[in-house]
Coordinates of C-alpha atoms in Angstrom, one line a residue:
E1 CA 100.5 -8.5 82.1
V2 CA 101.0 -4.7 81.9
Y3 CA 104.1 -3.7 80.1
K4 CA 106.3 -1.6 82.3
R5 CA 108.6 0.8 80.5
Q6 CA 112.3 0.5 81.6
P7 CA 113.2 3.6 83.7
K8 CA 115.5 6.1 82.1
D9 CA 119.2 6.1 83.0
P10 CA 120.6 9.2 84.6
A11 CA 121.8 12.0 82.3
N12 CA 125.5 12.5 81.8
P13 CA 126.5 14.6 83.7
P14 CA 123.5 14.1 86.0
A15 CA 121.6 17.1 87.5
L16 CA 120.7 17.6 91.2
V17 CA 117.1 16.6 91.7
W18 CA 116.8 16.3 95.5
S19 CA 118.9 17.3 98.4
D20 CA 119.0 18.2 102.1
E21 CA 122.0 20.4 103.1
F22 CA 120.9 20.4 106.8
N23 CA 121.6 24.2 107.1
S24 CA 118.8 25.1 109.5
A25 CA 119.3 26.7 112.9
A26 CA 120.6 24.6 115.9
G27 CA 117.9 22.4 117.4
T28 CA 115.8 22.4 114.3
K29 CA 114.1 19.0 113.5
P30 CA 114.5 17.2 110.2
D31 CA 112.5 18.9 107.3
A32 CA 109.0 17.2 107.4
A33 CA 108.7 17.9 103.6
K34 CA 111.7 15.6 103.0
W35 CA 112.0 13.1 106.0
R36 CA 109.8 11.2 108.3
A37 CA 110.8 9.7 111.6
D38 CA 110.8 6.0 111.8
P39 CA 110.2 5.3 115.6
G40 CA 110.2 2.0 117.4
T41 CA 112.6 -0.9 117.9
G42 CA 115.0 -2.1 115.2
P43 CA 115.4 -5.4 113.3
N44 CA 118.5 -7.7 113.7
N45 CA 118.3 -8.0 117.5
E46 CA 119.3 -4.3 117.9
L47 CA 119.1 -2.8 121.3
E48 CA 118.0 0.8 120.5
Y49 CA 114.7 2.4 120.5
Y50 CA 114.3 4.9 117.7
T51 CA 112.5 8.0 119.0
N52 CA 110.2 10.3 117.1
H53 CA 113.0 12.7 116.1
D54 CA 114.0 13.4 119.8
N55 CA 117.5 12.2 118.8
A56 CA 117.8 14.0 115.4
S57 CA 118.3 17.7 115.0
M58 CA 120.5 20.3 113.2
D59 CA 123.6 21.5 114.9
G60 CA 123.5 25.0 113.4
Q61 CA 126.8 24.4 111.6
G62 CA 125.4 22.6 108.6
H63 CA 125.0 19.1 109.9
L64 CA 122.2 16.7 110.9
V65 CA 123.1 15.1 114.2
M66 CA 121.8 11.6 114.9
E67 CA 122.5 10.9 118.6
A68 CA 122.7 7.5 120.3
R69 CA 122.1 7.8 124.1
K70 CA 122.2 5.5 127.1
Q71 CA 118.6 6.2 127.9
A72 CA 115.9 3.6 128.8
T73 CA 112.4 3.7 127.1
P74 CA 109.8 2.6 129.6
G75 CA 107.3 0.1 128.2
S76 CA 109.6 -1.0 125.3
A77 CA 110.9 -4.4 124.7
C78 CA 114.4 -5.2 123.3
P79 CA 116.7 -8.2 123.4
T80 CA 118.4 -8.4 126.8
D81 CA 121.1 -5.7 127.2
P82 CA 124.3 -7.4 128.4
L83 CA 125.3 -4.4 130.5
T84 CA 122.2 -4.1 132.6
G85 CA 120.4 -7.4 132.1
S86 CA 117.3 -5.5 131.2
G87 CA 114.8 -6.5 128.5
T88 CA 113.6 -2.9 128.3
C89 CA 115.3 -1.0 125.6
Q90 CA 118.3 0.8 127.3
Y91 CA 119.4 3.1 124.3
T92 CA 117.7 5.6 122.2
S93 CA 118.8 6.7 118.7
A94 CA 117.5 8.1 115.4
R95 CA 116.2 6.6 112.2
M96 CA 114.6 8.5 109.4
N97 CA 113.6 8.0 105.8
T98 CA 112.1 9.6 102.7
G99 CA 109.3 7.0 102.4
T100 CA 106.2 8.6 101.0
K101 CA 108.1 11.9 100.6
F102 CA 110.7 11.1 97.9
H103 CA 111.0 7.9 95.8
F104 CA 113.2 7.6 92.7
T105 CA 114.7 5.1 90.3
Y106 CA 118.3 5.4 89.3
G107 CA 120.7 8.2 90.0
R108 CA 123.8 9.2 91.8
V109 CA 123.0 9.0 95.5
E110 CA 125.5 10.5 97.9
A111 CA 126.0 11.6 101.5
R112 CA 128.8 13.2 103.4
I113 CA 128.9 11.6 106.8
K114 CA 131.1 11.3 109.9
V115 CA 130.5 8.1 111.8
P116 CA 131.0 7.5 115.6
K117 CA 133.4 5.1 117.1
G118 CA 132.6 2.7 119.9
N119 CA 131.6 -1.0 120.4
G120 CA 127.9 -1.5 119.4
F121 CA 127.5 1.4 117.1
W122 CA 126.2 0.6 113.6
P123 CA 125.6 3.8 111.4
A124 CA 124.1 3.3 108.0
F125 CA 123.0 5.1 104.8
W126 CA 120.9 2.9 102.6
M127 CA 117.8 2.5 100.4
M128 CA 114.7 0.3 100.4
G129 CA 112.5 -0.6 97.4
A130 CA 109.4 1.6 97.8
D131 CA 107.0 -1.3 97.4
F132 CA 108.0 -2.2 100.9
L133 CA 105.7 0.6 102.0
T134 CA 102.7 -1.0 100.3
G135 CA 103.2 -4.5 101.7
R136 CA 105.9 -6.2 99.7
P137 CA 108.1 -7.9 102.3
W138 CA 111.9 -7.6 102.7
P139 CA 114.0 -8.8 100.8
Y140 CA 111.6 -9.1 97.9
N141 CA 111.5 -5.2 97.7
G142 CA 115.2 -5.0 97.4
E143 CA 117.7 -3.2 99.7
V144 CA 120.7 -1.2 98.6
D145 CA 123.2 -0.4 101.4
I146 CA 125.5 2.5 100.5
M147 CA 127.4 2.9 103.8
E148 CA 127.6 0.6 106.8
V149 CA 130.4 0.9 109.4
L150 CA 130.8 -1.1 112.6
G151 CA 131.8 1.1 115.6
K152 CA 134.1 -1.7 116.8
D153 CA 136.1 -1.6 113.5
V154 CA 136.0 2.0 112.1
K155 CA 138.7 1.2 109.6
T156 CA 136.3 -0.8 107.4
S157 CA 133.1 0.2 105.4
Y158 CA 130.7 -2.0 103.6
S159 CA 128.4 -1.5 100.6
T160 CA 125.9 -4.3 99.8
V161 CA 122.7 -5.2 97.9
H162 CA 120.1 -7.6 99.2
A163 CA 117.5 -9.6 97.2
P164 CA 115.6 -12.9 97.6
A165 CA 118.4 -14.9 96.1
Y166 CA 121.2 -13.1 98.0
N167 CA 120.6 -11.4 101.4
G168 CA 121.8 -11.0 104.9
G169 CA 125.3 -12.5 105.2
G170 CA 124.9 -13.7 101.6
G171 CA 124.3 -10.3 100.2
V172 CA 126.4 -9.1 97.2
G173 CA 128.8 -6.6 98.6
S174 CA 132.3 -5.7 99.7
P175 CA 134.3 -4.2 102.5
Y176 CA 136.9 -1.4 101.8
T177 CA 139.2 0.8 103.7
L178 CA 140.6 4.2 103.6
P179 CA 144.1 5.1 102.2
G180 CA 146.8 4.5 105.0
G181 CA 144.3 2.5 107.1
A182 CA 142.7 5.7 108.5
D183 CA 139.7 5.7 110.8
Y184 CA 136.3 6.6 109.2
S185 CA 135.3 8.2 112.5
D186 CA 138.1 10.7 112.3
D187 CA 136.5 12.9 109.6
F188 CA 133.7 13.2 107.1
H189 CA 133.6 11.0 104.0
V190 CA 131.4 11.0 100.9
W191 CA 129.7 7.8 100.1
A192 CA 127.9 7.4 96.8
A193 CA 126.0 4.9 94.8
N194 CA 125.9 5.4 91.0
W195 CA 122.8 3.4 90.1
D196 CA 121.4 2.7 86.7
S197 CA 120.0 -0.1 84.5
K198 CA 123.5 -1.8 84.3
G199 CA 124.1 -2.0 88.0
I200 CA 125.7 0.1 90.8
V201 CA 129.1 1.6 91.1
Y202 CA 130.0 2.6 94.6
T203 CA 132.4 5.4 95.3
L204 CA 134.1 6.8 98.5
D205 CA 135.4 10.3 98.3
G206 CA 135.1 10.0 94.5
R207 CA 137.2 6.8 94.3
T208 CA 135.5 3.7 93.0
V209 CA 135.5 1.0 95.7
F210 CA 133.1 -1.6 94.4
T211 CA 131.2 -2.3 91.2
I212 CA 128.1 -4.5 91.0
S213 CA 127.1 -5.6 87.5
K214 CA 123.4 -6.5 86.9
D215 CA 124.4 -9.1 84.2
Q216 CA 127.0 -10.7 86.4
V217 CA 124.8 -10.9 89.4
E218 CA 122.0 -12.5 87.3
Q219 CA 124.4 -15.0 85.8
T220 CA 126.0 -16.0 89.1
R221 CA 123.7 -15.1 92.1
G222 CA 120.1 -14.7 91.0
P223 CA 117.5 -12.1 89.8
W224 CA 118.3 -8.4 90.0
I225 CA 115.4 -6.6 91.6
F226 CA 116.6 -3.0 91.6
D227 CA 115.0 -1.5 88.5
H228 CA 112.1 0.3 90.4
P229 CA 111.6 3.2 92.8
F230 CA 113.5 3.3 96.1
Y231 CA 113.6 5.7 99.1
L232 CA 116.5 6.8 101.4
I233 CA 117.2 5.8 105.0
L234 CA 119.6 7.2 107.6
N235 CA 120.0 5.5 111.0
L236 CA 122.4 4.9 113.9
A237 CA 121.8 1.5 115.3
V238 CA 123.0 0.3 118.8
G239 CA 123.8 -3.3 119.1
G240 CA 122.5 -6.1 116.9
D241 CA 123.7 -9.4 115.5
W242 CA 126.5 -7.9 113.3
P243 CA 128.0 -5.1 115.4
G244 CA 127.5 -6.8 118.8
P245 CA 126.4 -5.0 121.9
P246 CA 127.9 -1.8 123.6
D247 CA 130.1 -2.4 126.5
A248 CA 131.6 -0.4 129.4
T249 CA 134.0 1.4 127.0
T250 CA 131.3 2.6 124.6
P251 CA 131.0 6.4 124.8
F252 CA 127.5 7.8 125.2
P253 CA 126.1 10.0 123.9
A254 CA 127.6 9.3 120.4
R255 CA 126.8 11.2 117.2
M256 CA 126.5 10.4 113.6
L257 CA 126.9 13.7 111.6
V258 CA 125.5 14.1 108.1
D259 CA 126.6 17.2 106.2
Y260 CA 124.3 16.6 103.2
V261 CA 122.4 14.0 101.2
R262 CA 122.0 14.6 97.5
V263 CA 120.4 12.8 94.5
Y264 CA 121.4 13.5 90.9
Q265 CA 119.6 12.1 87.8

């Protein structure tokens, strides 16, 4: 068996190695040197169709806008939409990732994001083990969720890791709230994962909200599979098993705004 050298932990303090500040002119599409669109239908019985960057652009004020629209995609197939009874995807949205563009092992990964509010919305900032791109199936590649918020409960955010021994509803993770029970959708917040050979420390606006120890997970849950390259993903899902579907009160179009994504090592 080939001996694989353990990746190096980030420096202290870590240095910026990759970022997107989303400062291009209004209407500009995501930087093709950094991101690729991930079009098509989503997993988890989601109801959106992800377009080829039609729903992702800069606002000219320093933000990436990921927009969910009530807009059918002819020829597509989604689970039945409760509002229309249609099996054609009734919503479009945006999903993009750094797969093939930027993969990394360990670091401080952070994004400043404002999430939308409304039943059915499911914004996320997360990472997938890069071996997924060469055929290793989920969850064997590993998934690290940095931010998930359900539009039906914008007072709660979740950070979770998924592996063969713990995934889906059994992932290792935690919910957490803002001081004073504030709504995440009211303002921008900075979600970060500080990831190294010992585990992951999640922070929100610089405050530690959840710590995952590699040793503890291996002693209590199963093998840790996160010591290898990952890539970044941003998406705004509509519907699905966890958030539930949109309803008559759900506001469309809805926007997930991303001020920046930064990786330090």
